[in-house]
Tab-separated table of C-alpha atoms and ligand atoms in Angstrom:
chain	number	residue	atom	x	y	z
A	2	UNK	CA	-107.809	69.192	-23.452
A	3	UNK	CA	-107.135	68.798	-27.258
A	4	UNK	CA	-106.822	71.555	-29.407
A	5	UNK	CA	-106.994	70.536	-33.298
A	6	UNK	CA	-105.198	72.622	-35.408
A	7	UNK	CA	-106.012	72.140	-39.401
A	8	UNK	CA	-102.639	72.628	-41.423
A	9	UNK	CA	-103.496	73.790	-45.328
A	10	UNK	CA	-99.849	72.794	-46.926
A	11	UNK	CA	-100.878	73.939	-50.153
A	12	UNK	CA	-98.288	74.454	-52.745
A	13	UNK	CA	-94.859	75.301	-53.554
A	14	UNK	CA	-92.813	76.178	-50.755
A	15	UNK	CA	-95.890	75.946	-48.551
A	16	UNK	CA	-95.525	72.415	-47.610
A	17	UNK	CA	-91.947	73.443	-46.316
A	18	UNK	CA	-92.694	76.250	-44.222
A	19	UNK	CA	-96.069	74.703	-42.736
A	20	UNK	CA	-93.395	71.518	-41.494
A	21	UNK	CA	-91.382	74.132	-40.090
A	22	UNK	CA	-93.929	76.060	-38.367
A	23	UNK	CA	-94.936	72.200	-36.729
A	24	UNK	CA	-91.662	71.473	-35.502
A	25	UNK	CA	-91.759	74.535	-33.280
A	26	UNK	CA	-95.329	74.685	-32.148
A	27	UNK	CA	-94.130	70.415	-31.284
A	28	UNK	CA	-91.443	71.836	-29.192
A	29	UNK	CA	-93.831	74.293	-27.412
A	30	UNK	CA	-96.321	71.902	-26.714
A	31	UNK	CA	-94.016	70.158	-25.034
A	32	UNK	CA	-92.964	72.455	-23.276
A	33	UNK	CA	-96.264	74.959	-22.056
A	34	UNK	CA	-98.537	71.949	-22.307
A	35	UNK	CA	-100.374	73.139	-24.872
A	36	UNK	CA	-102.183	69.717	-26.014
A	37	UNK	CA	-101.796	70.161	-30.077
A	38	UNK	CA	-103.485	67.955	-32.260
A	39	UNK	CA	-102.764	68.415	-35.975
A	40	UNK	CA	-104.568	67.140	-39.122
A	41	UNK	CA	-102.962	67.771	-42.597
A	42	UNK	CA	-105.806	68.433	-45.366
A	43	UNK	CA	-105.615	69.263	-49.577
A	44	UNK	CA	-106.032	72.750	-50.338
A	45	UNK	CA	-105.410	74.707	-53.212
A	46	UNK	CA	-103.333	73.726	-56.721
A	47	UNK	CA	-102.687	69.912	-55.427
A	48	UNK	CA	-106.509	69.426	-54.297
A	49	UNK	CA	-107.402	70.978	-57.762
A	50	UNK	CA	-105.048	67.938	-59.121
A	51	UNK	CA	-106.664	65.242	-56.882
A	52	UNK	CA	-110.084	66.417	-56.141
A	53	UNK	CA	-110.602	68.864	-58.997
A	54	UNK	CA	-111.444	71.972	-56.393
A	55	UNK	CA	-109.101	74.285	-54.670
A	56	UNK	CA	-111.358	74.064	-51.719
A	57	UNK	CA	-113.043	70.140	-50.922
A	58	UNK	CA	-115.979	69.656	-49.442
A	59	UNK	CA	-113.643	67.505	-46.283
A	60	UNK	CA	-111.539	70.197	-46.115
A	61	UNK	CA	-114.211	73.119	-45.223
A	62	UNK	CA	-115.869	70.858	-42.641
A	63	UNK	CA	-112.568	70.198	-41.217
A	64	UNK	CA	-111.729	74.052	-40.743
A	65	UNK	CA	-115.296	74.500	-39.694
A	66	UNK	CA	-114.849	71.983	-36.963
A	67	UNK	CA	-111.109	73.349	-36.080
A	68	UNK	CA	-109.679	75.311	-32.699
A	69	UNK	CA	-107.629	76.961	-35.722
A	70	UNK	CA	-105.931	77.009	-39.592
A	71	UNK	CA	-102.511	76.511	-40.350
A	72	UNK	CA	-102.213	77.936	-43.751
A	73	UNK	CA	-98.841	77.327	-45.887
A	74	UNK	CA	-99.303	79.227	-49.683
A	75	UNK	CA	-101.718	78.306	-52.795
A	76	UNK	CA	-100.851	78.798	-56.443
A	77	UNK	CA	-98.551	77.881	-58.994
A	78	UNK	CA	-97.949	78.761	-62.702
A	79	UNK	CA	-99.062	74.956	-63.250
A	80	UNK	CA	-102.532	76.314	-62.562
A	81	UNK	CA	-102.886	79.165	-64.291
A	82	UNK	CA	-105.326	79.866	-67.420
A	83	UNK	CA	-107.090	77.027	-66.222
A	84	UNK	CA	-110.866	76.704	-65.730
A	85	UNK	CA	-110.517	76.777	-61.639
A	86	UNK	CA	-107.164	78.364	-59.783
A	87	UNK	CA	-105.831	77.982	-56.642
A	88	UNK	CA	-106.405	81.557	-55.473
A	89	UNK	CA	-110.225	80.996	-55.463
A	90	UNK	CA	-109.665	78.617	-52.844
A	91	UNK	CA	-108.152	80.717	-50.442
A	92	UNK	CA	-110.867	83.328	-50.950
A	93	UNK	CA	-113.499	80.891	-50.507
A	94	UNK	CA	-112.029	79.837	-46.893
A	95	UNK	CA	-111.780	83.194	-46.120
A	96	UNK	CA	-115.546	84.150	-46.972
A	97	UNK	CA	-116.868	80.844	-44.923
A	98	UNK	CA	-114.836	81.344	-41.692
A	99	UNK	CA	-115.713	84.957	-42.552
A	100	UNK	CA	-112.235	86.516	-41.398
A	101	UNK	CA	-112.695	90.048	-41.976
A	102	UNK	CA	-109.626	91.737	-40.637
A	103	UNK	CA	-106.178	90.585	-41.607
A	104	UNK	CA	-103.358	91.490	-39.157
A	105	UNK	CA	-99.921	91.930	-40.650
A	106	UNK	CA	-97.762	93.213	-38.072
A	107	UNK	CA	-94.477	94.942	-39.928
A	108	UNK	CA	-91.514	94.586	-36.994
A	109	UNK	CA	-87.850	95.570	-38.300
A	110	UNK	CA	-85.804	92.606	-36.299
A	111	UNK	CA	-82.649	93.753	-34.339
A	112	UNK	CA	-79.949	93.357	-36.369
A	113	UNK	CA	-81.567	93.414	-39.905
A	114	UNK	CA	-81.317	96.901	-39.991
A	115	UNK	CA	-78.666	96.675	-42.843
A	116	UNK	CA	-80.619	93.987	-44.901
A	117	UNK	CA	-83.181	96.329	-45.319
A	118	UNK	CA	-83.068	98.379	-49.053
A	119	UNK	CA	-83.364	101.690	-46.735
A	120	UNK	CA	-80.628	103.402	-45.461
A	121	UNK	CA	-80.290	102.213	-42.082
A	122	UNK	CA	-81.530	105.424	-40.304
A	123	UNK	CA	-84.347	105.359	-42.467
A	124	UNK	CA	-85.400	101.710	-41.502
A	125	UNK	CA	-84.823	101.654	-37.943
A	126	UNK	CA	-87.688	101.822	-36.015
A	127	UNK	CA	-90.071	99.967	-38.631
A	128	UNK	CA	-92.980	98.660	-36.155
A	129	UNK	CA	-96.179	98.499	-37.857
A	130	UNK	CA	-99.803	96.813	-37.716
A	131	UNK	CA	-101.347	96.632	-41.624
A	132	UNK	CA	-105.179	96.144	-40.823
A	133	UNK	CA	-106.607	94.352	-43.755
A	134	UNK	CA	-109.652	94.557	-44.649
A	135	UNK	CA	-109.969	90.463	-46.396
A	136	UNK	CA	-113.735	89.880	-47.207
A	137	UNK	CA	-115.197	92.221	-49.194
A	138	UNK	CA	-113.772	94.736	-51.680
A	139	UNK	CA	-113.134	94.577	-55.332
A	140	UNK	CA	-112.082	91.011	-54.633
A	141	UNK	CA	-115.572	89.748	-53.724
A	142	UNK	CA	-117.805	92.125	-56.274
A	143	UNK	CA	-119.253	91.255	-58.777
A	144	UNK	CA	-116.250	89.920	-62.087
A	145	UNK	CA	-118.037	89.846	-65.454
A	146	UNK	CA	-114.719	88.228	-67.857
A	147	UNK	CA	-115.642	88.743	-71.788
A	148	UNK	CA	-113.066	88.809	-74.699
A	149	UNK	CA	-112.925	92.293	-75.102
A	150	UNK	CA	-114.436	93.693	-71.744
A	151	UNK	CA	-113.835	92.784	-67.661
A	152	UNK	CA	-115.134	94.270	-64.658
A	153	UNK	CA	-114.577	94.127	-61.256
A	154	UNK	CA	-116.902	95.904	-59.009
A	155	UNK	CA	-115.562	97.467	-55.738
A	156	UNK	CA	-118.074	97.678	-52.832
A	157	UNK	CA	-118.332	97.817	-49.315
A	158	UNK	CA	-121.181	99.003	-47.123
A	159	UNK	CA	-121.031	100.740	-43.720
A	160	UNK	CA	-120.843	97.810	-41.535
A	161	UNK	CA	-118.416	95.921	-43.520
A	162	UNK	CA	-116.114	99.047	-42.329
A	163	UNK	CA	-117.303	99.666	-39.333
A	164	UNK	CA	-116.437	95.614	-38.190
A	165	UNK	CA	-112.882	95.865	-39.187
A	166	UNK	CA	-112.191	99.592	-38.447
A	167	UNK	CA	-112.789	98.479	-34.910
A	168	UNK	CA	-110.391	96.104	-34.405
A	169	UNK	CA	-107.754	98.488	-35.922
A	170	UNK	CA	-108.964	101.435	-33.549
A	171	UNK	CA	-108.567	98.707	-30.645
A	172	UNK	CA	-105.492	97.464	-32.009
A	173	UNK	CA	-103.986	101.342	-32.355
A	174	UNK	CA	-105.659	101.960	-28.296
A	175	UNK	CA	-103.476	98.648	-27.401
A	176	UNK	CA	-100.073	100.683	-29.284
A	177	UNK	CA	-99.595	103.804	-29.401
A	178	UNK	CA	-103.082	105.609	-29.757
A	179	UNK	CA	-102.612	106.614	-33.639
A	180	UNK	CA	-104.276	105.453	-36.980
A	181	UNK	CA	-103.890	105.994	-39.903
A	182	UNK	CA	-106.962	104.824	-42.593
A	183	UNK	CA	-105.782	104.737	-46.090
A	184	UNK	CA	-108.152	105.136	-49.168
A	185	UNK	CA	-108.615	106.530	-52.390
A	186	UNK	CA	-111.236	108.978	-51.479
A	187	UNK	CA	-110.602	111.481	-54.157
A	188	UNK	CA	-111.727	109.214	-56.805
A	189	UNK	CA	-114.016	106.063	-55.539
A	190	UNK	CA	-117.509	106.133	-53.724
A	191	UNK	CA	-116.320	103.184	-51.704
A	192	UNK	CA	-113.180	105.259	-50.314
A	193	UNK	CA	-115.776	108.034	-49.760
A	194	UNK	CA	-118.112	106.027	-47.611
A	195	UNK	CA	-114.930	104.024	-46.093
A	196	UNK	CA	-113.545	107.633	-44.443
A	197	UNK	CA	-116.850	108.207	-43.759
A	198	UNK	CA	-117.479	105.530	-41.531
A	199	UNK	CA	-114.053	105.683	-39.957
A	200	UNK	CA	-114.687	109.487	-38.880
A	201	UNK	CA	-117.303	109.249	-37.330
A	202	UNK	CA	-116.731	106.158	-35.271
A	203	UNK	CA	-113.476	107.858	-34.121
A	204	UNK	CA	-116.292	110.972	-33.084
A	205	UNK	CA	-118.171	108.352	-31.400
A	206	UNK	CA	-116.137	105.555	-29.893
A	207	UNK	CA	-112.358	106.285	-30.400
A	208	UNK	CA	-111.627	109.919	-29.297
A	209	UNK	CA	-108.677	108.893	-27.338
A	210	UNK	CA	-107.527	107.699	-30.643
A	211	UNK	CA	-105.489	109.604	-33.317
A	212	UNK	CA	-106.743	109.251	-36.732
A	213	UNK	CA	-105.108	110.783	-39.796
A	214	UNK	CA	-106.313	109.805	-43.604
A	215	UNK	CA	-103.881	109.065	-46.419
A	216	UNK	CA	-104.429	108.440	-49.619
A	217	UNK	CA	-102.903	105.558	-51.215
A	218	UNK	CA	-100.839	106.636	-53.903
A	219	UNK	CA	-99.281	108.913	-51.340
A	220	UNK	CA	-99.127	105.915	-48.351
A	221	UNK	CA	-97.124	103.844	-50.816
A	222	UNK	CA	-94.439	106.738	-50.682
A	223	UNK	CA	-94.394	107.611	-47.670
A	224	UNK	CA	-94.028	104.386	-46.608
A	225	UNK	CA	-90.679	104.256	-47.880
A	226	UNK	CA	-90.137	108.045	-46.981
A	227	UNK	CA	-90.406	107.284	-43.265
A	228	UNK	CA	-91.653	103.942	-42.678
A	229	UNK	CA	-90.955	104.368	-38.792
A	230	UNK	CA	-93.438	106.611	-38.673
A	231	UNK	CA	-96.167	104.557	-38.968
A	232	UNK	CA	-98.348	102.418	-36.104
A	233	UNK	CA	-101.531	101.262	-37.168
A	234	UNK	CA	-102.403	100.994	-40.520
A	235	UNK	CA	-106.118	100.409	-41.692
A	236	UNK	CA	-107.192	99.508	-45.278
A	237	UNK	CA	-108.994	97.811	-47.667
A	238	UNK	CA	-108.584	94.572	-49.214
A	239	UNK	CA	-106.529	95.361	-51.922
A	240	UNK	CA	-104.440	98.167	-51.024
A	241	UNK	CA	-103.854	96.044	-47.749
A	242	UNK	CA	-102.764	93.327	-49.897
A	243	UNK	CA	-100.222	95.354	-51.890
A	244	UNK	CA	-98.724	97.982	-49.404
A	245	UNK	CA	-98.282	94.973	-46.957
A	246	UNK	CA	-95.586	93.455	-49.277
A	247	UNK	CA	-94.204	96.778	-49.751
A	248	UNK	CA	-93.403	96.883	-45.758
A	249	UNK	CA	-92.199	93.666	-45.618
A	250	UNK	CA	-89.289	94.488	-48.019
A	251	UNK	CA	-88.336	97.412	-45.765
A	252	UNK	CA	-87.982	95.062	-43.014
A	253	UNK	CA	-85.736	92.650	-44.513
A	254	UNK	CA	-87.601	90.044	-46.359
A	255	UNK	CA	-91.424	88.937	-47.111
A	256	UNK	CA	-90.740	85.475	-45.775
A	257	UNK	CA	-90.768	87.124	-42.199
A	258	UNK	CA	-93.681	88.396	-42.435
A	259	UNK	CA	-96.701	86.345	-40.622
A	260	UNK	CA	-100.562	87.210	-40.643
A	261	UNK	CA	-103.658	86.556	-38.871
A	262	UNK	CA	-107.185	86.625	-40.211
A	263	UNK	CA	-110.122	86.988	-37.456
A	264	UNK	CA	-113.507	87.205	-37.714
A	265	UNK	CA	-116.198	85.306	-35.214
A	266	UNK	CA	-115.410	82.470	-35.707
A	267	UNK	CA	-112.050	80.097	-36.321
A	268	UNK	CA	-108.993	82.061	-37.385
A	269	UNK	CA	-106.720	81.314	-40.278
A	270	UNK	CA	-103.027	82.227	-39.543
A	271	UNK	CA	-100.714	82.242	-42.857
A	272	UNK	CA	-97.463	84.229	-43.959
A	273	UNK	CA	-98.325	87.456	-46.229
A	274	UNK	CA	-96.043	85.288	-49.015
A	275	UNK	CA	-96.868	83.003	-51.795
A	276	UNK	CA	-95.611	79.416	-53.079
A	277	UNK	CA	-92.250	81.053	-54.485
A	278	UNK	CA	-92.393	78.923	-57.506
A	279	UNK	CA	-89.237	80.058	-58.123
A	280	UNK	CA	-87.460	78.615	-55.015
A	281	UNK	CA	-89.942	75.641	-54.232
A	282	UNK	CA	-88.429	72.336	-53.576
A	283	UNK	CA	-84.764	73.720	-52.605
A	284	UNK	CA	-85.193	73.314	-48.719
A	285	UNK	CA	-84.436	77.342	-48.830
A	286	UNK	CA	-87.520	78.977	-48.040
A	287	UNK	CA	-87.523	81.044	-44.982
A	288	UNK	CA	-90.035	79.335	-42.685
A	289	UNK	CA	-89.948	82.451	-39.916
A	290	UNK	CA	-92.829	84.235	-41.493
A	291	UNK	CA	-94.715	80.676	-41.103
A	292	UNK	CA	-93.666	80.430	-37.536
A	293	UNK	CA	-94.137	83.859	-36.509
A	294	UNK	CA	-97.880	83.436	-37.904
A	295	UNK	CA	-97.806	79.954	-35.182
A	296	UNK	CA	-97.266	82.278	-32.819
A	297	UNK	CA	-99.855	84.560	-33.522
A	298	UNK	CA	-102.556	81.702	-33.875
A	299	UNK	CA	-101.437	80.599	-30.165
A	300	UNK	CA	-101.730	84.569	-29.079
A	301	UNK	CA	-105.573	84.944	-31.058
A	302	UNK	CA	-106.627	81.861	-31.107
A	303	UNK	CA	-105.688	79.005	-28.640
A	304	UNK	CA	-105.383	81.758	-25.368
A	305	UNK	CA	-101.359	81.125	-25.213
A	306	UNK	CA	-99.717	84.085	-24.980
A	307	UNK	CA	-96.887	82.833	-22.810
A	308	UNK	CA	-96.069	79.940	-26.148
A	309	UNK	CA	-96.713	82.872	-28.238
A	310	UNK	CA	-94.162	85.105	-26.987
A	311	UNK	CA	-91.348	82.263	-26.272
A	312	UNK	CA	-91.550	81.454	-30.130
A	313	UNK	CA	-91.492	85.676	-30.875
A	314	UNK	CA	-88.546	85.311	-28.667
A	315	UNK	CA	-86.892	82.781	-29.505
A	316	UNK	CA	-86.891	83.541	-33.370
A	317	UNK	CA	-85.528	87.036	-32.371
A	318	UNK	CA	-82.766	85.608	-30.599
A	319	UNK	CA	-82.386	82.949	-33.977
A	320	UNK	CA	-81.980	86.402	-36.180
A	321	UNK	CA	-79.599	87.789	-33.479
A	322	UNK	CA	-77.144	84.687	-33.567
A	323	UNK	CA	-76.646	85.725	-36.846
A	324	UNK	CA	-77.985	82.702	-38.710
A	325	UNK	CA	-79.673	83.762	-42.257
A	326	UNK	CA	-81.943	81.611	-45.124
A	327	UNK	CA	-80.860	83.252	-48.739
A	328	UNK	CA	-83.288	85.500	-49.096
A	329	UNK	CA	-81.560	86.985	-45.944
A	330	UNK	CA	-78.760	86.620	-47.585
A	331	UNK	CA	-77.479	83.457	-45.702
A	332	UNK	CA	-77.267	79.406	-46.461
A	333	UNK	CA	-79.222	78.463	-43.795
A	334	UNK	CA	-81.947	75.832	-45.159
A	335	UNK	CA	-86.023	75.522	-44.062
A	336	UNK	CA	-85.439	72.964	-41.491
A	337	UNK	CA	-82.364	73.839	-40.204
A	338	UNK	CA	-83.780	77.117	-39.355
A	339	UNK	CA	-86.993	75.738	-37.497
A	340	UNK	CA	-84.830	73.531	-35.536
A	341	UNK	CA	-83.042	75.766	-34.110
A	342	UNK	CA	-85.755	77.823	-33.501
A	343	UNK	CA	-87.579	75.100	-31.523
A	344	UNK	CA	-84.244	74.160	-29.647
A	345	UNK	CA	-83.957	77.793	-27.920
A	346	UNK	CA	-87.775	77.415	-27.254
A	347	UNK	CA	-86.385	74.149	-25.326
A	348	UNK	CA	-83.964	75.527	-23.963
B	28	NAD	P1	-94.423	85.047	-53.722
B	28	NAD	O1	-94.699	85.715	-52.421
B	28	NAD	O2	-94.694	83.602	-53.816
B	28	NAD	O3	-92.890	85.297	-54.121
B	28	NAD	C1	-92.349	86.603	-54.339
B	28	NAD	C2	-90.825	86.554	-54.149
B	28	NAD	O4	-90.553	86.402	-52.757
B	28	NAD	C3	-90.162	85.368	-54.839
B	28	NAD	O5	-88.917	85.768	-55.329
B	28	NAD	C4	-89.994	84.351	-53.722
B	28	NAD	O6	-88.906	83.465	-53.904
B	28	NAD	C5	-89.782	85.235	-52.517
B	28	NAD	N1	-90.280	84.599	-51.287
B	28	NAD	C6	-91.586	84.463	-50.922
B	28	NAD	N2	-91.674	83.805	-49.766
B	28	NAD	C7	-90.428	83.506	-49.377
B	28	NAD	C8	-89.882	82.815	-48.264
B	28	NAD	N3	-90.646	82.302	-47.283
B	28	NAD	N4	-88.527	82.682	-48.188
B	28	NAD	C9	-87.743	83.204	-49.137
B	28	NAD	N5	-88.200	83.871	-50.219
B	28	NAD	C10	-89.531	84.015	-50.346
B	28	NAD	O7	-95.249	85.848	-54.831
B	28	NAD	P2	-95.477	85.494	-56.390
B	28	NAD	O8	-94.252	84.904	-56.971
B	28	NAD	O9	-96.047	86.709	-56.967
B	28	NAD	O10	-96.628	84.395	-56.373
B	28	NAD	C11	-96.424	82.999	-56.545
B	28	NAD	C12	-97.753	82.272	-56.395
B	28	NAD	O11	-98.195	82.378	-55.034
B	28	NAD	C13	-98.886	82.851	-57.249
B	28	NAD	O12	-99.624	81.756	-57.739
B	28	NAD	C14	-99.715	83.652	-56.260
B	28	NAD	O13	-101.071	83.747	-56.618
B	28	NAD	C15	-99.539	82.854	-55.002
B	28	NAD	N6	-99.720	83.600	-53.756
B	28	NAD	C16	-100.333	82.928	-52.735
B	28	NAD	C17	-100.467	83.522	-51.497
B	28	NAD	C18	-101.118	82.753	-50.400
B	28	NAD	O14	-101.300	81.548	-50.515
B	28	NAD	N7	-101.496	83.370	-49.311
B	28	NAD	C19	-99.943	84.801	-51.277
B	28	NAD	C20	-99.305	85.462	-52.347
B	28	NAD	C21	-99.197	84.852	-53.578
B	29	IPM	C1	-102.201	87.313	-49.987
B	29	IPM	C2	-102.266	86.844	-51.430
B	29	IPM	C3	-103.704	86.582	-51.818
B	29	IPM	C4	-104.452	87.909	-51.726
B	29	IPM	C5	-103.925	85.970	-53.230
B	29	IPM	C6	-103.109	84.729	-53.432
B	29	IPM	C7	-105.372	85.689	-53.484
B	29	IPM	O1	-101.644	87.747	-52.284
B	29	IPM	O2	-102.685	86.591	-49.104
B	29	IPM	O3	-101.629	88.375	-49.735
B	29	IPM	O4	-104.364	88.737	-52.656
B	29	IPM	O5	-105.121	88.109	-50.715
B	30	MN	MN1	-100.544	89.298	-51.246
């Protein structure tokens, strides 16, 4: 049995992490048997350059018609102010495979403790599940762009919540039986209707689940306050987006930190990170983030949870050897760092 896997490069260091994230899922093939196929296809800033759109026509059949997405990073400041960007590529992809709930799992990795900008006793314990809410929300309303005025509408309706708040109240059954649903209910309408919904579907189908409500200005502080604290986290597009690179920080870096986004249909597995413009090219990007989101496409996607949790495992015991990239504050380059990876998963 073949399983095709689409890789989306993309830009900047994108390119570098996807290659990474290959040579490990290569060396768990070969060893789980996983029969891998992967096909490379132009997505964002470079198939702006040669195709004039951030999203093809090839490359949406190709994800239609995929087992899953390998996604490296979009963007670039080559691209902006111009007529199309990068960006609206990845938002496209995410509205046709419709992946409405974005997983970012937060885990503080033995032995990082002291890399993270908490005080250690603050940081340890840092095991969290951001439930992003990825196709709807102030990103997908309705944009009006004049000289002198812009809007952005924010809306959801009930069953846009309801889908996603699911998985989260599934996810939080699977953990530790607590979530916590973060809005801005004390000033929008679609906050309002968002704690609405989540209420009464913990009434109705979650009871064994504990919910509490934060809103957002006060999540982003307490997630610094007492990060540890936290389990599941469920939220909206954009305050997902944004308190899901504040997390990542406490845990050490962004470029651990991998994502999946489900829906019915094929899932799209990506780190939370951009292209780092400012490090593209060097060979220095931390490709772990990258991998770790390999592993979760095995987990969701291709019904390999034994691959998935040799590559969790081995890049825990990569961290634990001691061996850094920069922004870990080590030399370590990009491929070094997936090699060894995929050698323990030999091993
Ligand atoms: P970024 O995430 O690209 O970079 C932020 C900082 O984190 C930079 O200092 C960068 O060097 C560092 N960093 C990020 N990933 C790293 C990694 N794997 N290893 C080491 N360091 C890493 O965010 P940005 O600079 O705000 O955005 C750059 C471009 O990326 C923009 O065009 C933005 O729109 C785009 N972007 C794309 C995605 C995506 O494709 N999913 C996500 C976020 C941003
Ligand atoms: C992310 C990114 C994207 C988002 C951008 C590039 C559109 O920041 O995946 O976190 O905001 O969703
Ligand atoms: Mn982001």
């Amino acid at each position: 049995m073949s399983r095709k896997i689409v890789c989306l490069p993309g830009d900047g260091i994108g390119p570098e992490v996807l290659e990474g994230a290959r040579t490990v899922l290569e060396a768990a093939d070969k060893r789980f048997g996983l029969g891998l196929s992967f096909e490379n296809h132009d997505f964002g800033g470079i198939a702006i350059d040669k195709h004039g759109d951030p999203f093809p026509e090839g490359t949406r059949a190709a994800c239609e018609g995929a087992d899953a997405v390998l996604l490296g990073a979009v963007g670039g400041p080559q691209w902006e102010g111009g007529e199309v960007r990068p960006e609206q590529g990845l938002l496209a992809l995410r509205k046709t495979l419709g992946t409405f709930a974005n997983l970012r799992p937060i885990t503080l990795f033995e032995g990082l403790e002291h890399l993270s900008p908490l005080k250690e006793d603050r940081a340890a314990g840092i095991d969290l599940l951001i439930v992003r809410e990825l196709t709807g929300g102030i990103y997908f309303g309705k944009r009006k762009e004049g000289e002198t005025h812009a809007t952005d509408e924010c809306a959801y309706s009930a069953e846009e919540v309801e889908r996603v708040a699911r998985i989260a109240f599934k996810a939080a059954q699977g953990r530790s039986g607590r979530l916590t649903s973060v809005d801005k209910a004390n000033v929008l309408a679609s906050s309002r209707l968002w704690r609405r919904v989540v209420v009464r579907m913990q009434a109705e189908e979650f009871p064994d689940v504990t919910l509490d409500h934060m809103l957002v200005d006060a999540m982003a502080m307490k997630l610094i306050e007492a990060p540890a604290w936290f389990d599941v986290i469920l939220t909206e597009n954009m305050f997902g987006d944004i308190l899901s690179d504040e997390a990542s920080v406490l845990a050490g870096s962004i470029g651990l930190a991998p994502s999946a986004s489900l829906g019915d249909g094929v899932g799209i597995y990506e780190p939370i990170h951009g292209s780092a413009p400012d490090i593209a090219g060097q060979g220095k990007a931390n490709p772990l983030g990258m991998i770790l989101s390999a592993a979760m496409m095995l987990r969701h996607s291709l019904d390999a949870a034994d691959a998935a949790d040799g590559i969790e495992a081995a890049v825990q015991a990569h961290l634990a050897s001691g061996a850094r990239t920069a922004d870990l504050g080590g030399t370590a380059g990009t491929g070094e760092t997936a090699e060894a990876v995929a050698e323990r998963l030999g091993s």
